[in-house]
PDB file of C-alpha atoms in Angstrom:
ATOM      1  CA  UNK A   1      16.540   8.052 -22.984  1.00 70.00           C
ATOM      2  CA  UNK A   2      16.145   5.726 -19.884  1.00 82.00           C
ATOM      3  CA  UNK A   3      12.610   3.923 -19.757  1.00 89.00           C
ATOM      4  CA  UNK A   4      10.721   5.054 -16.411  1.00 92.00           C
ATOM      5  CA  UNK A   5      10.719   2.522 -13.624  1.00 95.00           C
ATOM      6  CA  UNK A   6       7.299   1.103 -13.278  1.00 97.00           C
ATOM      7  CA  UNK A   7       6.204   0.119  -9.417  1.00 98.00           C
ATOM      8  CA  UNK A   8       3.206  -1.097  -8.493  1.00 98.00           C
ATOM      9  CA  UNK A   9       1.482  -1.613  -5.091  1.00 99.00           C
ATOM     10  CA  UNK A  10      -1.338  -4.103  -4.327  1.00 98.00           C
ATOM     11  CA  UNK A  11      -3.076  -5.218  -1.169  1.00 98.00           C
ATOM     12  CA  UNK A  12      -4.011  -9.094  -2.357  1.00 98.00           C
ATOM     13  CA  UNK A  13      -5.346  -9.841   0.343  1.00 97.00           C
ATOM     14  CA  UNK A  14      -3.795 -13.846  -0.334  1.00 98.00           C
ATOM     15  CA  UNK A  15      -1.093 -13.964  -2.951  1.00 98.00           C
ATOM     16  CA  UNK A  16      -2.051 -18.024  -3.116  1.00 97.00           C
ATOM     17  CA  UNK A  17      -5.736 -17.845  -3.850  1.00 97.00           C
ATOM     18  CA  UNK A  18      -5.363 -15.125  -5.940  1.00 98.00           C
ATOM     19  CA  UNK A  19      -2.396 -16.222  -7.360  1.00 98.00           C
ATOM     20  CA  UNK A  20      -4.020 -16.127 -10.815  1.00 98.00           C
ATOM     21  CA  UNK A  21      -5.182 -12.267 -10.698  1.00 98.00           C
ATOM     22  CA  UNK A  22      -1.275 -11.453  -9.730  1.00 98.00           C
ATOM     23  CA  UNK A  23       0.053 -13.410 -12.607  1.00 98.00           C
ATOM     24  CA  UNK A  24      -2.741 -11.823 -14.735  1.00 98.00           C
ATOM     25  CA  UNK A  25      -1.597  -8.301 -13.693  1.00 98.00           C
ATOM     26  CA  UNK A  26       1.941  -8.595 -14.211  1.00 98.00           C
ATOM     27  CA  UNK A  27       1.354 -10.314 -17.858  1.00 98.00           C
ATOM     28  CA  UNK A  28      -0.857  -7.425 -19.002  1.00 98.00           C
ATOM     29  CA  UNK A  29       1.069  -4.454 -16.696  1.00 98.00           C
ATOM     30  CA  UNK A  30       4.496  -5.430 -16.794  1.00 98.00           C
ATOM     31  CA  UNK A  31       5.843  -3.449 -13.572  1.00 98.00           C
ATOM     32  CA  UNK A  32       9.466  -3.789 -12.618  1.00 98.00           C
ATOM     33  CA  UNK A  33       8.797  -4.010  -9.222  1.00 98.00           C
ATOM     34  CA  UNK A  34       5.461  -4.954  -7.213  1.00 98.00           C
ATOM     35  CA  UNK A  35       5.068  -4.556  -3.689  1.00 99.00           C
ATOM     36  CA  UNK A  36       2.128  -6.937  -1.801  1.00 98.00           C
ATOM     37  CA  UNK A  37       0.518  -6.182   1.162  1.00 98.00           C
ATOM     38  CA  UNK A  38      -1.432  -8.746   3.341  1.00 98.00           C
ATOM     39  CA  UNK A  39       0.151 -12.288   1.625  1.00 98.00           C
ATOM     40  CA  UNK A  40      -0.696 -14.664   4.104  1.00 98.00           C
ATOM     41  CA  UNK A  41       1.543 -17.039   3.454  1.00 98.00           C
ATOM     42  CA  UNK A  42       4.730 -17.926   5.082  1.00 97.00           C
ATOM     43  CA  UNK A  43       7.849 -17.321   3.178  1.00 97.00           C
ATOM     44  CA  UNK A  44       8.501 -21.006   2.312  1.00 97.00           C
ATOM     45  CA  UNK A  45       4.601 -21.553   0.960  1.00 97.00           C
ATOM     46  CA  UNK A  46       5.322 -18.274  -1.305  1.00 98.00           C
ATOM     47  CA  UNK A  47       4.817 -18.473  -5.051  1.00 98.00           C
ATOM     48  CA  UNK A  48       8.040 -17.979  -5.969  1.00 97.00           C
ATOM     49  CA  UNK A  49       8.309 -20.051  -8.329  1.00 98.00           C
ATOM     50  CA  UNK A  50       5.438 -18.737 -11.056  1.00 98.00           C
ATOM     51  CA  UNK A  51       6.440 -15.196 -10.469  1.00 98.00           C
ATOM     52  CA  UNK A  52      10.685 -16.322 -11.626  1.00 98.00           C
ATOM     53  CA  UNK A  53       8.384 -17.604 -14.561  1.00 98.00           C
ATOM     54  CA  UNK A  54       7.407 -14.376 -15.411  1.00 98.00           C
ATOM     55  CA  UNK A  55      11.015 -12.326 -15.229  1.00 98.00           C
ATOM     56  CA  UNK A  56      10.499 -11.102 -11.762  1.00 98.00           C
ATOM     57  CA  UNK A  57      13.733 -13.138 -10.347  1.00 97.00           C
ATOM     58  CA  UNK A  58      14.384 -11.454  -7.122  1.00 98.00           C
ATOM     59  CA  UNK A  59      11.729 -11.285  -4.677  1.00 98.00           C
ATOM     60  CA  UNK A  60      12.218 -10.430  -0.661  1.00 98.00           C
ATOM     61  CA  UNK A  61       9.804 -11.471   1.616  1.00 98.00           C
ATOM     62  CA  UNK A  62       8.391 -11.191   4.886  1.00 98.00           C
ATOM     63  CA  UNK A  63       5.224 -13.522   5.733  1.00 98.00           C
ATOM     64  CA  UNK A  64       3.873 -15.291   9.108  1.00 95.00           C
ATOM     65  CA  UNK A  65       0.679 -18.074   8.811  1.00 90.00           C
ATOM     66  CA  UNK A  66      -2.953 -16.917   7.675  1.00 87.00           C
ATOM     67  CA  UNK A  67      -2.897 -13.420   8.541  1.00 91.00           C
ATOM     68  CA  UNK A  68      -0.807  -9.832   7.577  1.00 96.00           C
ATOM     69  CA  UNK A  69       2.421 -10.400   5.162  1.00 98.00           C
ATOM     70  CA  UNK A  70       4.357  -8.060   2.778  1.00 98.00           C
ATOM     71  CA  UNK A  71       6.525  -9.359  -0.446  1.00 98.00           C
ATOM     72  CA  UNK A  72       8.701  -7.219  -2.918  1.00 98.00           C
ATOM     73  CA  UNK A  73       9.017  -8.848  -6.149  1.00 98.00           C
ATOM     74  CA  UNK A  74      11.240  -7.450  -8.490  1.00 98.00           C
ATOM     75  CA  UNK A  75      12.733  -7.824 -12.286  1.00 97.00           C
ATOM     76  CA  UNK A  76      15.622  -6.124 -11.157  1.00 96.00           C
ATOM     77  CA  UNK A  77      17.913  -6.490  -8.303  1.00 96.00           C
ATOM     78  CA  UNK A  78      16.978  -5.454  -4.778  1.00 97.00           C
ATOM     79  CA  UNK A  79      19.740  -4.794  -1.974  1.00 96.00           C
ATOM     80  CA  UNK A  80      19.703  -4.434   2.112  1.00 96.00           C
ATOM     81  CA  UNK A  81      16.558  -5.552   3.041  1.00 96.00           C
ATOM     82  CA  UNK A  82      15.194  -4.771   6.521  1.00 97.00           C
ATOM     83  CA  UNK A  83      11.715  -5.413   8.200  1.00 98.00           C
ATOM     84  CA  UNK A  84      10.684  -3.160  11.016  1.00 98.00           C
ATOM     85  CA  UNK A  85       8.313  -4.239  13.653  1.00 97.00           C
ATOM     86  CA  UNK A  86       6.197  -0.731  13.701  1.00 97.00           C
ATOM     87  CA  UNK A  87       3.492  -3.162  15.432  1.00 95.00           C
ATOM     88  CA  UNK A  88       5.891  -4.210  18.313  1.00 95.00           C
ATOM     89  CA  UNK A  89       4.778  -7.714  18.651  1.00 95.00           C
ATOM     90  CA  UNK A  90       6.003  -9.457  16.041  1.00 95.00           C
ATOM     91  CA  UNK A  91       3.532  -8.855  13.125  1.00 97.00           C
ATOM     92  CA  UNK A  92       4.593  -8.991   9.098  1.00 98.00           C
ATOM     93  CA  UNK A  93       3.553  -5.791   7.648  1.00 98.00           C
ATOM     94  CA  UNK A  94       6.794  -3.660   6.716  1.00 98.00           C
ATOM     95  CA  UNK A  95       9.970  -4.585   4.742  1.00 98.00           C
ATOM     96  CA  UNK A  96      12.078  -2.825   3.126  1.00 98.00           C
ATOM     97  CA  UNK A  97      15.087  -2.340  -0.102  1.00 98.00           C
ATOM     98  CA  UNK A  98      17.114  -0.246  -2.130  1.00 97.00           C
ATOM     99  CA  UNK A  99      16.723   0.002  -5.801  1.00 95.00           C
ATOM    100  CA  UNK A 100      18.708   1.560  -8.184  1.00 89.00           C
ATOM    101  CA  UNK A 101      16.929   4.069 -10.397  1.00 78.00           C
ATOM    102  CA  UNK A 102      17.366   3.936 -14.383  1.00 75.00           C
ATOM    103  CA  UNK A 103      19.756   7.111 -14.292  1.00 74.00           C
ATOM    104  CA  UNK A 104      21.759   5.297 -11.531  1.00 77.00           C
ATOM    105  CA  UNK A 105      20.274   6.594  -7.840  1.00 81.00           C
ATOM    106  CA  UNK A 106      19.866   4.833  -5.240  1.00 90.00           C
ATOM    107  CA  UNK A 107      16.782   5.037  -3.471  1.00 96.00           C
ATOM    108  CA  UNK A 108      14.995   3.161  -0.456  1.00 97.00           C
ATOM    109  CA  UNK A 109      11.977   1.367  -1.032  1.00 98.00           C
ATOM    110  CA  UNK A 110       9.645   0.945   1.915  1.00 98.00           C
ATOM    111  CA  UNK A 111       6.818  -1.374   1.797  1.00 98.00           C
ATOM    112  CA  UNK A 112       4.039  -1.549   5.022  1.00 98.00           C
ATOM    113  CA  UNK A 113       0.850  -2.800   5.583  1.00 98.00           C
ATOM    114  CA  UNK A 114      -1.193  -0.610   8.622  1.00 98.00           C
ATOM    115  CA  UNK A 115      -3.350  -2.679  10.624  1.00 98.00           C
ATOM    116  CA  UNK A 116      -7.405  -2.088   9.518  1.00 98.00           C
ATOM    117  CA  UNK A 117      -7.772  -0.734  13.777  1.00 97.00           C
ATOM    118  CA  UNK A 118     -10.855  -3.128  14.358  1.00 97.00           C
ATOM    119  CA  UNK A 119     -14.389  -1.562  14.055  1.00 96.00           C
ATOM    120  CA  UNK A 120     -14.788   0.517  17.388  1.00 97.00           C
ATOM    121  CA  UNK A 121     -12.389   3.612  17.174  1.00 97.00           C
ATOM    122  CA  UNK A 122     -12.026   4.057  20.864  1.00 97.00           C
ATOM    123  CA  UNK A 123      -8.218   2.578  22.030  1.00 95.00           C
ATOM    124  CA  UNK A 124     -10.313   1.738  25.396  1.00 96.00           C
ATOM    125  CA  UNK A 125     -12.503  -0.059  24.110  1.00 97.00           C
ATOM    126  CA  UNK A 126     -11.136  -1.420  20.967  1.00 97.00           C
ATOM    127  CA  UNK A 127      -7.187  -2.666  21.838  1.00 96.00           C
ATOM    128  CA  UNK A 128      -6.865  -3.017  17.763  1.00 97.00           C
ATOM    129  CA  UNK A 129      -6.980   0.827  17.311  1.00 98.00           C
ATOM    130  CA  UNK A 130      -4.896   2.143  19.624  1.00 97.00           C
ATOM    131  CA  UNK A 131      -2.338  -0.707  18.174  1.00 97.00           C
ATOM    132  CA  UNK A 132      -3.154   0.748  15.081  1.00 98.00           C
ATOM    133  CA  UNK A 133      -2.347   4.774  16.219  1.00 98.00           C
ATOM    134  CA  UNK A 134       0.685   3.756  18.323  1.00 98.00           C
ATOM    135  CA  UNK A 135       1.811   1.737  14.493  1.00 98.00           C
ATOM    136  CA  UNK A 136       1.616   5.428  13.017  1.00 98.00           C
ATOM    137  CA  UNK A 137       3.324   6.868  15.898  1.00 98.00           C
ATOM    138  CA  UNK A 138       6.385   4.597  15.617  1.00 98.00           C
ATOM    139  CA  UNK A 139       6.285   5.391  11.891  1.00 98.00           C
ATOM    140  CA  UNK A 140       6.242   8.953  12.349  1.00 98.00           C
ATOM    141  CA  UNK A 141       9.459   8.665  14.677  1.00 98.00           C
ATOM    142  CA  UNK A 142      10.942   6.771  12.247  1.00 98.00           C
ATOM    143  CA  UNK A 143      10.555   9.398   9.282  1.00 98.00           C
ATOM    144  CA  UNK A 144      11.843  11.698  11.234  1.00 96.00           C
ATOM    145  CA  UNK A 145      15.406  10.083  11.133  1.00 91.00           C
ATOM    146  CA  UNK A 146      15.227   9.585   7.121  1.00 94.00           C
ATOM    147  CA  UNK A 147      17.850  11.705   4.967  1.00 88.00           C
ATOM    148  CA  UNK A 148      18.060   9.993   1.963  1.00 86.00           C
ATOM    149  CA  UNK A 149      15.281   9.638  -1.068  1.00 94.00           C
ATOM    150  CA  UNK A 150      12.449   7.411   0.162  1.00 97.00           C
ATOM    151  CA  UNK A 151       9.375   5.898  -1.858  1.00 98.00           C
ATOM    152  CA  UNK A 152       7.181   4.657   0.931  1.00 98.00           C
ATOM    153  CA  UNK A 153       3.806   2.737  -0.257  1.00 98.00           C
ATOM    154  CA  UNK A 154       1.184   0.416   1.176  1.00 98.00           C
ATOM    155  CA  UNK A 155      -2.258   0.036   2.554  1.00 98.00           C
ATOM    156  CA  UNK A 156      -2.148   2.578   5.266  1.00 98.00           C
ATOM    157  CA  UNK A 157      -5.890   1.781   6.000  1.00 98.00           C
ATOM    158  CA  UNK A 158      -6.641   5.378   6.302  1.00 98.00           C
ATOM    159  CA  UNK A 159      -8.833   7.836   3.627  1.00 98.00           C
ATOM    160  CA  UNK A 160      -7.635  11.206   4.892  1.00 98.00           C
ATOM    161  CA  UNK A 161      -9.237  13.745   2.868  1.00 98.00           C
ATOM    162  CA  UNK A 162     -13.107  14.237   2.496  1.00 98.00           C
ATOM    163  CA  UNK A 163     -12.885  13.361  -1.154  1.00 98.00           C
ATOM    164  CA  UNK A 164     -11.178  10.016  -0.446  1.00 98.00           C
ATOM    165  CA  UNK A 165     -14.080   8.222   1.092  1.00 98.00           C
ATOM    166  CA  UNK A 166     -17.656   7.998  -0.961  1.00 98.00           C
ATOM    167  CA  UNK A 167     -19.529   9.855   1.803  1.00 98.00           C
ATOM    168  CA  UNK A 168     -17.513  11.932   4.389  1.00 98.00           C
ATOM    169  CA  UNK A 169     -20.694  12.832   6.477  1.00 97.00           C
ATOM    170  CA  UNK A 170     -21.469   9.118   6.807  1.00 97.00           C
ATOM    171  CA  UNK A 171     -18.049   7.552   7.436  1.00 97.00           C
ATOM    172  CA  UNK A 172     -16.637  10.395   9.570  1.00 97.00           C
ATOM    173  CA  UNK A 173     -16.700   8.124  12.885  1.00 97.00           C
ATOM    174  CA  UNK A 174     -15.841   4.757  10.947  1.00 98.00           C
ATOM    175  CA  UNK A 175     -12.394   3.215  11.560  1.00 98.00           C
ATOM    176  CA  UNK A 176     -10.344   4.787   8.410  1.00 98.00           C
ATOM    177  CA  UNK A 177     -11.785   8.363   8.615  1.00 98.00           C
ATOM    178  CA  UNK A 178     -12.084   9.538  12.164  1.00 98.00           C
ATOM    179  CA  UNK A 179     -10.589  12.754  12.576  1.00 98.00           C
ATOM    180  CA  UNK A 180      -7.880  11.423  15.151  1.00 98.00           C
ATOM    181  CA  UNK A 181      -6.406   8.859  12.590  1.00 98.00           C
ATOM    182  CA  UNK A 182      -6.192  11.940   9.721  1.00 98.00           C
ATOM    183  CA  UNK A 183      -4.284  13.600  12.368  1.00 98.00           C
ATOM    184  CA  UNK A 184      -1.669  10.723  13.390  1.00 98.00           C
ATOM    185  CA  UNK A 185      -1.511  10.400   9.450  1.00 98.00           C
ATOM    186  CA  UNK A 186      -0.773  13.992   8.774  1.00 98.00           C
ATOM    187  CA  UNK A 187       1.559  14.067  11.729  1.00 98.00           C
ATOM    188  CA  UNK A 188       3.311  11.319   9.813  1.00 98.00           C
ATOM    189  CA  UNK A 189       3.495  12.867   6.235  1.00 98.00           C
ATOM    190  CA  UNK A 190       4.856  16.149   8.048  1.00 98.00           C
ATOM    191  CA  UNK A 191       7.493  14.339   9.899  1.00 98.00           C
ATOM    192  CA  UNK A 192       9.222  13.974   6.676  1.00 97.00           C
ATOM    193  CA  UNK A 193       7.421  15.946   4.519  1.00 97.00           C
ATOM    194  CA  UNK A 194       6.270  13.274   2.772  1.00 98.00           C
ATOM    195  CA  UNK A 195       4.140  13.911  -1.026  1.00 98.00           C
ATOM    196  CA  UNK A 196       0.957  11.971  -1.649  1.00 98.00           C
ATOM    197  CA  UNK A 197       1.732  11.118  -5.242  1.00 98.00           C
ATOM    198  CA  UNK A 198      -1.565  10.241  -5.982  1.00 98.00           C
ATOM    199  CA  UNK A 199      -3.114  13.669  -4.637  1.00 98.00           C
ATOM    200  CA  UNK A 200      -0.464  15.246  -7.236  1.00 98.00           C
ATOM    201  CA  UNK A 201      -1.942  13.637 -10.228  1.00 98.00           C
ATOM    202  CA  UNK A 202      -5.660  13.659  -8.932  1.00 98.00           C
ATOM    203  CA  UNK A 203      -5.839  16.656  -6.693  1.00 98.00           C
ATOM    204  CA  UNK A 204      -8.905  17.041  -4.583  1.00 98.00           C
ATOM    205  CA  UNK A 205     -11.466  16.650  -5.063  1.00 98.00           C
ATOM    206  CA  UNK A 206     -11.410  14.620  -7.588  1.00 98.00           C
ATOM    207  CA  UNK A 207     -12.655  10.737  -7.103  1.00 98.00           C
ATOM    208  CA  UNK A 208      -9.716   8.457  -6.329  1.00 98.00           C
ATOM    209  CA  UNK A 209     -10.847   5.538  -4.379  1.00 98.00           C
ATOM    210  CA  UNK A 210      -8.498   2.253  -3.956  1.00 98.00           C
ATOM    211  CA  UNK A 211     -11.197  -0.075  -2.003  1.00 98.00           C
ATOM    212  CA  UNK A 212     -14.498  -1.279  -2.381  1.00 98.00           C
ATOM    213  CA  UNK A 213     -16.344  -3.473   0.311  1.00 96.00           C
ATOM    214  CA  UNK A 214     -17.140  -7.016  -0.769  1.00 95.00           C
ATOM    215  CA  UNK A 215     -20.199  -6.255   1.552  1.00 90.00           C
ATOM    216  CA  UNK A 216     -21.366  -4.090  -2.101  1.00 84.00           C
ATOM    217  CA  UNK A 217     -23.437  -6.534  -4.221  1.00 83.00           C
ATOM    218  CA  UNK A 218     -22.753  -4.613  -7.366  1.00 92.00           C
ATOM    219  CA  UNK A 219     -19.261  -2.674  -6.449  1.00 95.00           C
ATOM    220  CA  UNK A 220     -18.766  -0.728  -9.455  1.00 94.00           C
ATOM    221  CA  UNK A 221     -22.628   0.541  -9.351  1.00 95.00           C
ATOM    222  CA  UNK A 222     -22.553   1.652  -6.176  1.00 95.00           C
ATOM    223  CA  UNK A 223     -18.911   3.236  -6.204  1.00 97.00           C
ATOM    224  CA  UNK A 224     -18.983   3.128  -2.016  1.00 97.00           C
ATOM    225  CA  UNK A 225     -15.166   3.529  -2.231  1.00 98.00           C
ATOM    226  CA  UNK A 226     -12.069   4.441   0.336  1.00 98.00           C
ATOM    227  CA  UNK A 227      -8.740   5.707  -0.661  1.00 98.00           C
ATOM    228  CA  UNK A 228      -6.758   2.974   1.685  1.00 98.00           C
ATOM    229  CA  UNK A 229      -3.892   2.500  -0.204  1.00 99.00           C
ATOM    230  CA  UNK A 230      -1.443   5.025  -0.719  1.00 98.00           C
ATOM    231  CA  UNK A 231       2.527   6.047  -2.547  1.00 98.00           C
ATOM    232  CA  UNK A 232       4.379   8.797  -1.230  1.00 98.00           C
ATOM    233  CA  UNK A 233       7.746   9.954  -1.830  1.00 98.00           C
ATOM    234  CA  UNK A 234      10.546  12.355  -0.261  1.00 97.00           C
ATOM    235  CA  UNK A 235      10.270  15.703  -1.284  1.00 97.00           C
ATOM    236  CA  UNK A 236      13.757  15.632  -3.171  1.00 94.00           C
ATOM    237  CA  UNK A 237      11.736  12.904  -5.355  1.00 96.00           C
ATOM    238  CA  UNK A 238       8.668  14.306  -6.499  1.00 96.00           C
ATOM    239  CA  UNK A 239      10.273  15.459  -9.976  1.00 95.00           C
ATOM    240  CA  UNK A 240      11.225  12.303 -10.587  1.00 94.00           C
ATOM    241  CA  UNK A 241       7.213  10.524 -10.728  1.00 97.00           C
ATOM    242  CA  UNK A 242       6.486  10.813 -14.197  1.00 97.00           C
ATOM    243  CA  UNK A 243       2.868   9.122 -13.487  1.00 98.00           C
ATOM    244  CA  UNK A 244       0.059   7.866 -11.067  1.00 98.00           C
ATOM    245  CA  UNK A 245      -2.596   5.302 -11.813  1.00 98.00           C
ATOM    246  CA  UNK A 246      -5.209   2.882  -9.742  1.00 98.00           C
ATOM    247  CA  UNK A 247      -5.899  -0.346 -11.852  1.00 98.00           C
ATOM    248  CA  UNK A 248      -9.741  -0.229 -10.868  1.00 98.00           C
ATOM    249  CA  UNK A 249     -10.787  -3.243 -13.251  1.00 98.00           C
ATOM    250  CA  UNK A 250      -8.815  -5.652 -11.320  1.00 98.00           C
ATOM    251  CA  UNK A 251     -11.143  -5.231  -8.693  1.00 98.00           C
ATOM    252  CA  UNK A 252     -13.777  -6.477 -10.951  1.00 97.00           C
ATOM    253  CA  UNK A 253     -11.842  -9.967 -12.002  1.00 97.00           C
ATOM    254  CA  UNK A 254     -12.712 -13.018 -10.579  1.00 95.00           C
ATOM    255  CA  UNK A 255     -12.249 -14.152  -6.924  1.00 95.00           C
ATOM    256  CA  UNK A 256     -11.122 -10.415  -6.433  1.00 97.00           C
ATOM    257  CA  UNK A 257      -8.995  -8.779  -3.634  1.00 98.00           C
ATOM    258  CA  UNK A 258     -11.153  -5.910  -2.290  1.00 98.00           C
ATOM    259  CA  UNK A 259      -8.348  -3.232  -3.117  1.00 98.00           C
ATOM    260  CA  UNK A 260      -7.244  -2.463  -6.151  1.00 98.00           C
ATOM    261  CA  UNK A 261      -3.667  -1.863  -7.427  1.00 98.00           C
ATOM    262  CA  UNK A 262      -1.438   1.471  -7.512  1.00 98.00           C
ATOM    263  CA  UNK A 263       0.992   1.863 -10.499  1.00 98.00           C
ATOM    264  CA  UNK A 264       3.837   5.064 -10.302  1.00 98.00           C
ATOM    265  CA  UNK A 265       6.650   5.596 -12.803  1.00 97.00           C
ATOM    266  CA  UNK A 266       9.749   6.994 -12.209  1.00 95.00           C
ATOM    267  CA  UNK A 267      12.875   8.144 -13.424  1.00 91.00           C
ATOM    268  CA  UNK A 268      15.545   9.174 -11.080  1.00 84.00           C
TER     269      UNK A 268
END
């Protein structure tokens, strides 16, 4: 019987100065494919060469200087690779591939990074958020074009659900929970019917958080966490998702990003 495919998703938030912790995780996880969010790094200054070190030979990537950046690195091969500009200026935060699944399908991997929206969630007053709703808004149009089997994954920057923040009554109007960026996210999971894979292994309410503030002197005691980062699939794919993990102790290494990594298997 075929081996599931292993894909991971992490926000690293610098795949340079955390170059180490990536290198760590792939040693001790072994995914076939991981998908970073928020790189930093332009493609030539990429790491290729330490991740080819480790098996994962094909890597596509989309970066810009200092700031945003998304990066598919893969032990297997990865075909027709496209990066949308969902942020209409210019930004790095989507690209995209098809993989071939270990019974032979082909499916379309989509990788995106949401911009965080600033700290004021008023478009008026905060330019960053409304970038950040009209983002979701292009995303939703684009879902609604998709026919074919889709695993879309990422920091969307948005806890929907009450039991994917630490305290709903005290984040309710914080950038990441306000009620009108659950609804531009919902309008975009319904737009394809999109399943949240990790509310299918951990359905609510149980705790499933994916970031911690560095602000938290003690991260792990005080548990004040978001889900942020998210995997979803195409309906005609959830049978195929044989498991759904967050790596939590990687956000306790050293010089840590302040998400931690998602892990799915599949076999399709």
């Amino acid at each position: 019987m075929a081996a599931p495919l292993k894909i991971a998703s992490w926000n690293i938030n610098s795949v340079r100065f955390r170059l180490a912790s990536v290198q760590r995780f792939l040693a001790e996880e072994q995914p076939d494919i991981l998908c970073l969010q928020e790189t930093k790094v332009i493609n030539n200054d990429f790491p290729e060469g330490p991740f080819r070190q480790l098996g994962y030979n094909f890597q596509k990537l989309h970066g810009q200087p200092m700031h945003h950046g998304v990066a598919i690195i893969s032990k297997m091969r990865l075909s027709d690779d496209n990066r949308l500009d969902w942020q209409a200026n210019g930004e790095a935060r989507h690209i995209g591939v098809s993989i071939t699944g270990p019974l032979g399908g082909t499916v379309r991997l989509e990788n995106v990074y949401v911009p965080a929206g600033g700290e004021i969630p008023d478009r008026d007053l905060n330019p960053k958020f409304g970038q950040k709703l009209d983002f979701l808004e292009r995303m939703t149009q684009w879902s609604r074009g998709l026919d074919g089997r889709t695993i879309i994954l990422g920091d969307f920057n948005i806890a929907p659900l009450e039991s994917d923040v630490w305290s709903h009554k005290q984040l309710i109007n914080t950038v990441s929970h306000t009620a009108i960026e659950i609804e531009r996210l919902k309008a975009l999971q319904d737009a394809h019917n999109w399943v949240d894979i990790g509310r299918k292994f951990y359905p609510a309410p149980e705790r499933l958080y994916t970031w911690w503030s560095y602000r938290a002197r003690d991260w792990s005691v005080s548990d004040k966490g978001r889900r942020l980062d998210h995997i979803w699939v195409s309906p005609d794919l959830v049978e195929a998702v044989k498991s759904h993990r967050v790596v939590e102790p990687c956000r306790g290494w050293a010089q840590p990003s302040d998400h931690a990594p998602l892990i799915s298997e599949f076999l399709f």
